[in-house]
PDB file of C-alpha atoms and ligand atoms in Angstrom:
ATOM      1  CA  MET A 212       3.908 -19.212   5.472  1.00  0.00           C
ATOM      2  CA  LYS A 213       1.550 -16.903   7.370  1.00  0.00           C
ATOM      3  CA  TYR A 214       0.703 -13.392   6.223  1.00  0.00           C
ATOM      4  CA  HIS A 215      -0.464 -11.178   9.100  1.00  0.00           C
ATOM      5  CA  TYR A 216      -2.422  -8.285   7.669  1.00  0.00           C
ATOM      6  CA  PHE A 217      -5.732  -6.507   7.500  1.00  0.00           C
ATOM      7  CA  PRO A 218      -7.549  -6.203   4.169  1.00  0.00           C
ATOM      8  CA  ILE A 219      -8.196  -2.443   4.295  1.00  0.00           C
ATOM      9  CA  SER A 220      -4.678  -1.502   5.418  1.00  0.00           C
ATOM     10  CA  THR A 221      -2.758   0.153   2.594  1.00  0.00           C
ATOM     11  CA  TYR A 222       0.606  -1.340   3.537  1.00  0.00           C
ATOM     12  CA  SER A 223      -1.012  -4.775   3.862  1.00  0.00           C
ATOM     13  CA  GLN A 224      -2.538  -4.355   0.398  1.00  0.00           C
ATOM     14  CA  LYS A 225       0.837  -3.368  -1.004  1.00  0.00           C
ATOM     15  CA  ALA A 226       2.516  -6.702  -0.171  1.00  0.00           C
ATOM     16  CA  LEU A 227      -0.728  -8.615  -0.814  1.00  0.00           C
ATOM     17  CA  ILE A 228      -0.707  -7.430  -4.439  1.00  0.00           C
ATOM     18  CA  ALA A 229       2.822  -8.836  -4.697  1.00  0.00           C
ATOM     19  CA  LEU A 230       1.845 -12.160  -3.078  1.00  0.00           C
ATOM     20  CA  PHE A 231      -1.049 -12.554  -5.527  1.00  0.00           C
ATOM     21  CA  ASP A 232       1.011 -11.362  -8.505  1.00  0.00           C
ATOM     22  CA  LYS A 233       3.752 -13.891  -7.810  1.00  0.00           C
ATOM     23  CA  GLY A 234       1.250 -16.657  -7.035  1.00  0.00           C
ATOM     24  CA  VAL A 235       2.699 -17.274  -3.572  1.00  0.00           C
ATOM     25  CA  ALA A 236       0.718 -19.626  -1.303  1.00  0.00           C
ATOM     26  CA  PHE A 237       0.173 -18.298   2.232  1.00  0.00           C
ATOM     27  CA  VAL A 238      -2.109 -18.658   5.235  1.00  0.00           C
ATOM     28  CA  PRO A 239      -3.955 -15.379   5.784  1.00  0.00           C
ATOM     29  CA  VAL A 240      -4.105 -14.112   9.388  1.00  0.00           C
ATOM     30  CA  HIS A 241      -6.264 -11.020   9.888  1.00  0.00           C
ATOM     31  CA  VAL A 242      -5.021  -8.536  12.476  1.00  0.00           C
ATOM     32  CA  ARG A 243      -7.522  -5.752  13.068  1.00  0.00           C
ATOM     33  CA  VAL A 244      -5.034  -3.156  14.285  1.00  0.00           C
ATOM     34  CA  LEU A 245      -7.830  -0.621  14.817  1.00  0.00           C
ATOM     35  CA  ASP A 246      -8.872  -2.785  17.785  1.00  0.00           C
ATOM     36  CA  ASP A 247      -6.685  -2.115  20.852  1.00  0.00           C
ATOM     37  CA  GLU A 248      -7.004  -5.656  22.260  1.00  0.00           C
ATOM     38  CA  VAL A 249      -6.051  -7.237  18.949  1.00  0.00           C
ATOM     39  CA  LYS A 250      -3.146  -4.816  18.654  1.00  0.00           C
ATOM     40  CA  ALA A 251      -1.905  -5.677  22.165  1.00  0.00           C
ATOM     41  CA  ASP A 252      -1.964  -9.407  21.306  1.00  0.00           C
ATOM     42  CA  PHE A 253      -0.164  -8.837  18.019  1.00  0.00           C
ATOM     43  CA  ARG A 254       2.551  -6.897  19.847  1.00  0.00           C
ATOM     44  CA  GLN A 255       3.388 -10.110  21.726  1.00  0.00           C
ATOM     45  CA  LEU A 256       4.460 -11.509  18.367  1.00  0.00           C
ATOM     46  CA  TYR A 257       5.890  -8.327  16.859  1.00  0.00           C
ATOM     47  CA  PRO A 258       6.481  -5.529  19.391  1.00  0.00           C
ATOM     48  CA  ILE A 259       6.465  -2.707  16.814  1.00  0.00           C
ATOM     49  CA  GLY A 260       2.885  -3.766  16.119  1.00  0.00           C
ATOM     50  CA  LYS A 261       2.713  -2.766  12.463  1.00  0.00           C
ATOM     51  CA  ILE A 262       1.178  -4.800   9.719  1.00  0.00           C
ATOM     52  CA  PRO A 263       1.922  -6.421   7.350  1.00  0.00           C
ATOM     53  CA  LEU A 264       4.139  -9.143   8.768  1.00  0.00           C
ATOM     54  CA  LEU A 265       5.197 -12.293   6.946  1.00  0.00           C
ATOM     55  CA  GLU A 266       5.972 -15.326   9.116  1.00  0.00           C
ATOM     56  CA  THR A 267       7.897 -18.029   7.279  1.00  0.00           C
ATOM     57  CA  ASP A 268       7.436 -21.737   7.974  1.00  0.00           C
ATOM     58  CA  ASP A 269      10.498 -21.787  10.262  1.00  0.00           C
ATOM     59  CA  GLY A 270       9.005 -18.918  12.318  1.00  0.00           C
ATOM     60  CA  THR A 271      11.192 -16.138  10.905  1.00  0.00           C
ATOM     61  CA  LEU A 272       9.360 -12.800  11.051  1.00  0.00           C
ATOM     62  CA  LEU A 273       9.663 -10.515   8.058  1.00  0.00           C
ATOM     63  CA  PRO A 274       8.145  -7.102   8.699  1.00  0.00           C
ATOM     64  CA  GLU A 275       7.959  -4.042   6.382  1.00  0.00           C
ATOM     65  CA  SER A 276       6.017  -4.207   3.147  1.00  0.00           C
ATOM     66  CA  SER A 277       8.953  -3.387   0.835  1.00  0.00           C
ATOM     67  CA  ASN A 278      11.151  -6.019   2.485  1.00  0.00           C
ATOM     68  CA  ILE A 279       8.388  -8.604   2.209  1.00  0.00           C
ATOM     69  CA  ILE A 280       8.143  -7.846  -1.516  1.00  0.00           C
ATOM     70  CA  GLU A 281      11.932  -8.088  -1.919  1.00  0.00           C
ATOM     71  CA  TYR A 282      11.841 -11.466  -0.172  1.00  0.00           C
ATOM     72  CA  ILE A 283       9.091 -13.022  -2.227  1.00  0.00           C
ATOM     73  CA  ASP A 284      10.359 -11.515  -5.471  1.00  0.00           C
ATOM     74  CA  TYR A 285      13.756 -13.114  -4.926  1.00  0.00           C
ATOM     75  CA  LYS A 286      12.493 -16.397  -3.479  1.00  0.00           C
ATOM     76  CA  TYR A 287       9.675 -16.910  -5.967  1.00  0.00           C
ATOM     77  CA  GLY A 288      11.577 -15.905  -9.068  1.00  0.00           C
ATOM     78  CA  ARG A 289       8.855 -17.011 -11.437  1.00  0.00           C
ATOM     79  CA  GLY A 290       6.634 -14.464 -13.144  1.00  0.00           C
ATOM     80  CA  GLU A 291       7.506 -10.841 -13.679  1.00  0.00           C
ATOM     81  CA  ARG A 292      10.232  -9.460 -11.436  1.00  0.00           C
ATOM     82  CA  LEU A 293       8.758  -6.754  -9.193  1.00  0.00           C
ATOM     83  CA  ILE A 294      12.269  -5.403  -8.626  1.00  0.00           C
ATOM     84  CA  PRO A 295      14.330  -5.520 -11.809  1.00  0.00           C
ATOM     85  CA  THR A 296      17.647  -7.363 -11.758  1.00  0.00           C
ATOM     86  CA  GLN A 297      19.423  -4.510 -13.570  1.00  0.00           C
ATOM     87  CA  PRO A 298      20.848  -2.287 -10.767  1.00  0.00           C
ATOM     88  CA  GLU A 299      19.872   1.132 -12.150  1.00  0.00           C
ATOM     89  CA  ALA A 300      16.334  -0.005 -12.939  1.00  0.00           C
ATOM     90  CA  ALA A 301      16.117  -1.558  -9.454  1.00  0.00           C
ATOM     91  CA  ARG A 302      17.272   1.686  -7.830  1.00  0.00           C
ATOM     92  CA  HIS A 303      14.569   3.588  -9.721  1.00  0.00           C
ATOM     93  CA  VAL A 304      11.857   1.174  -8.570  1.00  0.00           C
ATOM     94  CA  ARG A 305      13.070   1.409  -4.962  1.00  0.00           C
ATOM     95  CA  TYR A 306      13.087   5.207  -5.200  1.00  0.00           C
ATOM     96  CA  LEU A 307       9.474   5.324  -6.472  1.00  0.00           C
ATOM     97  CA  ASP A 308       8.501   2.838  -3.761  1.00  0.00           C
ATOM     98  CA  ARG A 309       9.853   5.271  -1.149  1.00  0.00           C
ATOM     99  CA  VAL A 310       8.001   8.205  -2.742  1.00  0.00           C
ATOM    100  CA  ALA A 311       4.767   6.203  -2.827  1.00  0.00           C
ATOM    101  CA  ASP A 312       5.073   5.215   0.854  1.00  0.00           C
ATOM    102  CA  LEU A 313       6.289   8.502   2.288  1.00  0.00           C
ATOM    103  CA  TYR A 314       4.655  11.132   0.108  1.00  0.00           C
ATOM    104  CA  LEU A 315       1.487   9.411  -1.106  1.00  0.00           C
ATOM    105  CA  ASN A 316       0.451   6.701   1.351  1.00  0.00           C
ATOM    106  CA  ASN A 317       1.358   8.487   4.577  1.00  0.00           C
ATOM    107  CA  PRO A 318      -0.277  11.846   3.713  1.00  0.00           C
ATOM    108  CA  VAL A 319      -3.425  10.079   2.458  1.00  0.00           C
ATOM    109  CA  VAL A 320      -3.673   8.148   5.734  1.00  0.00           C
ATOM    110  CA  THR A 321      -3.079  11.374   7.709  1.00  0.00           C
ATOM    111  CA  MET A 322      -6.046  12.977   5.920  1.00  0.00           C
ATOM    112  CA  LEU A 323      -8.266   9.916   6.267  1.00  0.00           C
ATOM    113  CA  PHE A 324      -7.707   9.573  10.016  1.00  0.00           C
ATOM    114  CA  ASP A 325      -7.947  13.312  10.596  1.00  0.00           C
ATOM    115  CA  GLY A 326     -11.348  13.365   8.891  1.00  0.00           C
ATOM    116  CA  TRP A 327     -12.645  10.764  11.355  1.00  0.00           C
ATOM    117  CA  LYS A 328     -11.636  12.791  14.403  1.00  0.00           C
ATOM    118  CA  PRO A 329     -13.997  15.122  16.249  1.00  0.00           C
ATOM    119  CA  ALA A 330     -13.594  18.699  14.940  1.00  0.00           C
ATOM    120  CA  GLU A 331     -11.715  19.867  18.067  1.00  0.00           C
ATOM    121  CA  GLN A 332      -9.050  17.166  17.678  1.00  0.00           C
ATOM    122  CA  ARG A 333      -8.326  17.787  14.002  1.00  0.00           C
ATOM    123  CA  ASN A 334      -4.907  19.007  13.029  1.00  0.00           C
ATOM    124  CA  ALA A 335      -5.196  21.593  10.260  1.00  0.00           C
ATOM    125  CA  SER A 336      -1.463  22.055   9.854  1.00  0.00           C
ATOM    126  CA  ALA A 337      -0.851  18.300   9.456  1.00  0.00           C
ATOM    127  CA  VAL A 338      -3.595  18.228   6.808  1.00  0.00           C
ATOM    128  CA  ASP A 339      -2.080  21.246   5.000  1.00  0.00           C
ATOM    129  CA  GLU A 340       1.297  19.521   4.932  1.00  0.00           C
ATOM    130  CA  ALA A 341      -0.327  16.307   3.665  1.00  0.00           C
ATOM    131  CA  LYS A 342      -1.992  18.254   0.841  1.00  0.00           C
ATOM    132  CA  ARG A 343       1.304  19.926  -0.042  1.00  0.00           C
ATOM    133  CA  LEU A 344       3.019  16.532  -0.364  1.00  0.00           C
ATOM    134  CA  LEU A 345       0.135  15.077  -2.337  1.00  0.00           C
ATOM    135  CA  ASP A 346       0.135  17.975  -4.812  1.00  0.00           C
ATOM    136  CA  ILE A 347       3.822  17.264  -5.496  1.00  0.00           C
ATOM    137  CA  THR A 348       3.434  13.494  -5.738  1.00  0.00           C
ATOM    138  CA  TYR A 349       0.303  13.587  -7.915  1.00  0.00           C
ATOM    139  CA  LYS A 350       2.164  15.799 -10.363  1.00  0.00           C
ATOM    140  CA  GLN A 351       5.307  13.647 -10.287  1.00  0.00           C
ATOM    141  CA  PHE A 352       3.397  10.405 -10.805  1.00  0.00           C
ATOM    142  CA  ASP A 353       1.137  11.916 -13.450  1.00  0.00           C
ATOM    143  CA  GLN A 354       4.213  12.969 -15.423  1.00  0.00           C
ATOM    144  CA  ALA A 355       5.884   9.572 -14.950  1.00  0.00           C
ATOM    145  CA  LEU A 356       2.741   7.915 -16.299  1.00  0.00           C
ATOM    146  CA  ALA A 357       2.452  10.145 -19.370  1.00  0.00           C
ATOM    147  CA  ASP A 358       4.587   7.854 -21.519  1.00  0.00           C
ATOM    148  CA  HIS A 359       4.412   4.606 -19.594  1.00  0.00           C
ATOM    149  CA  GLN A 360       1.801   2.105 -18.590  1.00  0.00           C
ATOM    150  CA  TRP A 361       3.169   1.609 -15.061  1.00  0.00           C
ATOM    151  CA  LEU A 362       4.996   3.876 -12.646  1.00  0.00           C
ATOM    152  CA  ALA A 363       8.560   2.748 -13.312  1.00  0.00           C
ATOM    153  CA  GLY A 364       8.081   1.955 -17.011  1.00  0.00           C
ATOM    154  CA  ASP A 365       6.111  -0.550 -19.011  1.00  0.00           C
ATOM    155  CA  THR A 366       6.513  -3.376 -16.504  1.00  0.00           C
ATOM    156  CA  PHE A 367       4.508  -3.741 -13.289  1.00  0.00           C
ATOM    157  CA  SER A 368       6.838  -3.337 -10.299  1.00  0.00           C
ATOM    158  CA  MET A 369       7.089  -2.895  -6.519  1.00  0.00           C
ATOM    159  CA  ALA A 370       6.501   0.834  -7.121  1.00  0.00           C
ATOM    160  CA  ASP A 371       3.007   0.003  -8.410  1.00  0.00           C
ATOM    161  CA  CYS A 372       2.335  -2.300  -5.443  1.00  0.00           C
ATOM    162  CA  ALA A 373       3.107   0.727  -3.237  1.00  0.00           C
ATOM    163  CA  ALA A 374       1.262   3.424  -5.193  1.00  0.00           C
ATOM    164  CA  ILE A 375      -2.004   1.684  -6.053  1.00  0.00           C
ATOM    165  CA  PRO A 376      -3.537   1.016  -2.571  1.00  0.00           C
ATOM    166  CA  PRO A 377      -3.387   4.616  -1.298  1.00  0.00           C
ATOM    167  CA  LEU A 378      -4.967   5.860  -4.546  1.00  0.00           C
ATOM    168  CA  PHE A 379      -8.234   4.195  -3.514  1.00  0.00           C
ATOM    169  CA  TYR A 380      -8.360   6.271  -0.314  1.00  0.00           C
ATOM    170  CA  ALA A 381      -6.966   9.367  -2.041  1.00  0.00           C
ATOM    171  CA  GLN A 382     -10.084   9.409  -4.209  1.00  0.00           C
ATOM    172  CA  LYS A 383     -12.115   9.930  -1.021  1.00  0.00           C
ATOM    173  CA  VAL A 384      -9.954  12.457   0.811  1.00  0.00           C
ATOM    174  CA  TYR A 385      -8.088  14.437  -1.834  1.00  0.00           C
ATOM    175  CA  PRO A 386      -9.232  13.489  -5.350  1.00  0.00           C
ATOM    176  CA  TYR A 387      -6.742  13.398  -8.194  1.00  0.00           C
ATOM    177  CA  SER A 388      -9.250  13.391 -11.072  1.00  0.00           C
ATOM    178  CA  ASP A 389      -7.550  16.452 -12.626  1.00  0.00           C
ATOM    179  CA  TYR A 390      -4.458  14.296 -13.178  1.00  0.00           C
ATOM    180  CA  SER A 391      -5.647  12.296 -16.164  1.00  0.00           C
ATOM    181  CA  ASN A 392      -2.693   9.893 -16.356  1.00  0.00           C
ATOM    182  CA  LEU A 393      -2.965   9.103 -12.665  1.00  0.00           C
ATOM    183  CA  ALA A 394      -6.733   8.581 -12.951  1.00  0.00           C
ATOM    184  CA  ARG A 395      -6.214   6.277 -15.960  1.00  0.00           C
ATOM    185  CA  TYR A 396      -3.509   4.400 -14.031  1.00  0.00           C
ATOM    186  CA  TYR A 397      -5.781   3.677 -11.052  1.00  0.00           C
ATOM    187  CA  ALA A 398      -8.609   2.546 -13.348  1.00  0.00           C
ATOM    188  CA  GLN A 399      -6.161   0.221 -15.123  1.00  0.00           C
ATOM    189  CA  ALA A 400      -4.873  -1.098 -11.755  1.00  0.00           C
ATOM    190  CA  CYS A 401      -8.443  -2.111 -10.835  1.00  0.00           C
ATOM    191  CA  GLN A 402      -8.427  -4.407 -13.880  1.00  0.00           C
ATOM    192  CA  ARG A 403      -5.278  -6.216 -12.739  1.00  0.00           C
ATOM    193  CA  ARG A 404      -6.141  -9.604 -11.252  1.00  0.00           C
ATOM    194  CA  SER A 405      -4.016  -9.213  -8.121  1.00  0.00           C
ATOM    195  CA  TYR A 406      -5.414  -5.801  -7.141  1.00  0.00           C
ATOM    196  CA  ALA A 407      -8.970  -6.769  -8.106  1.00  0.00           C
ATOM    197  CA  ALA A 408      -8.667  -9.648  -5.597  1.00  0.00           C
ATOM    198  CA  VAL A 409      -7.359  -7.242  -2.945  1.00  0.00           C
ATOM    199  CA  LEU A 410     -10.319  -4.925  -3.546  1.00  0.00           C
ATOM    200  CA  ARG A 411     -12.842  -7.785  -3.405  1.00  0.00           C
ATOM    201  CA  GLU A 412     -11.688  -8.700   0.089  1.00  0.00           C
ATOM    202  CA  ALA A 413     -11.332  -5.114   1.299  1.00  0.00           C
ATOM    203  CA  THR A 414     -14.572  -3.571  -0.014  1.00  0.00           C
ATOM    204  CA  PRO A 415     -17.127  -5.055   2.431  1.00  0.00           C
ATOM    205  CA  ILE A 416     -14.850  -4.273   5.400  1.00  0.00           C
ATOM    206  CA  TRP A 417     -14.295  -0.734   4.163  1.00  0.00           C
ATOM    207  CA  GLU A 418     -18.026  -0.181   3.579  1.00  0.00           C
ATOM    208  CA  ALA A 419     -18.869  -1.442   7.071  1.00  0.00           C
ATOM    209  CA  LEU A 420     -16.249   0.882   8.552  1.00  0.00           C
ATOM    210  CA  VAL A 421     -17.588   3.879   6.642  1.00  0.00           C
ATOM    211  CA  ALA A 422     -21.144   3.030   7.738  1.00  0.00           C
ATOM    212  CA  SER A 423     -19.966   2.869  11.359  1.00  0.00           C
ATOM    213  CA  LYS A 424     -18.483   6.356  11.063  1.00  0.00           C
ATOM    214  CA  ALA A 425     -21.603   7.891   9.464  1.00  0.00           C
TER     215      ALA A 425
HETATM  216  N1  LIG B  61       6.680   0.939   7.044  1.00  0.00           N
HETATM  217  C1  LIG B  61       5.646  -0.022   7.304  1.00  0.00           C
HETATM  218  C2  LIG B  61       4.354   0.715   7.612  1.00  0.00           C
HETATM  219  C3  LIG B  61       3.280  -0.235   8.106  1.00  0.00           C
HETATM  220  C4  LIG B  61       2.090   0.503   8.693  1.00  0.00           C
HETATM  221  O1  LIG B  61       2.126   1.703   9.005  1.00  0.00           O
HETATM  222  N2  LIG B  61       0.999  -0.252   8.872  1.00  0.00           N
HETATM  223  C5  LIG B  61      -0.193   0.307   9.472  1.00  0.00           C
HETATM  224  C6  LIG B  61      -1.431  -0.209   8.738  1.00  0.00           C
HETATM  225  S1  LIG B  61      -1.507   0.355   7.061  1.00  0.00           S
HETATM  226  C7  LIG B  61      -0.292  -0.193  10.907  1.00  0.00           C
HETATM  227  O2  LIG B  61       0.141  -1.274  11.226  1.00  0.00           O
HETATM  228  N3  LIG B  61      -0.876   0.630  11.796  1.00  0.00           N
HETATM  229  C8  LIG B  61      -1.112   0.236  13.139  1.00  0.00           C
HETATM  230  C9  LIG B  61      -0.324   1.010  14.126  1.00  0.00           C
HETATM  231  O3  LIG B  61       0.473   1.878  13.729  1.00  0.00           O
HETATM  232  O4  LIG B  61      -0.504   0.756  15.308  1.00  0.00           O
HETATM  233  C10 LIG B  61       5.507  -0.983   6.122  1.00  0.00           C
HETATM  234  O5  LIG B  61       5.853  -0.586   4.991  1.00  0.00           O
HETATM  235  O6  LIG B  61       5.091  -2.126   6.314  1.00  0.00           O
END
């Protein structure tokens, strides 16, 4: 199985945490989507051009991070289930996964990319909207974490795979240090073997990118 991804991409990290957590063997294929030529080549394989993309041994393409996680969670049933089998618990995990993607990950990425643009190309209203969504999501997640170790309860789930990667970048663009449960949660995530491995691969690439922007 091939996993097409890039180590600093949040959505790539999301499914990568799941692959590591479930102990799934895969061949890593880096796709540097920030590079237009690489992106054009990748679009020959997958016209939408988004990473991550899982390519099974029979050539089936599985795009979309949540769907990749659903696939490996079902197929590699060993270890903790990332999506519970109980329907109501599963619905709750899928809901938090949507919140993490749409109202945490996407606004963080909006702010990150906006900050790299020349002043005249920045979009203040998009950044204001991103901050509005982040204020709501930080509060929601902080409350959810008040009584639980992980986002959907005391078991690590797909919701955590989705929420943890953008929190790294959120620290840089819109810190959440006032939300003590959320800050504790990210610190705890860094101790988890799967995410620690994701960070080890991503850190040198991220540092080189930051240096290139300085
Ligand atoms: N809904 C998709 C989002 C994937 C996504 O936006 N990936 C970004 C990288 S984090 C990407 O491929 N960007 C390149 C582009 O949009 O051209 C998922 O969950 O997999």
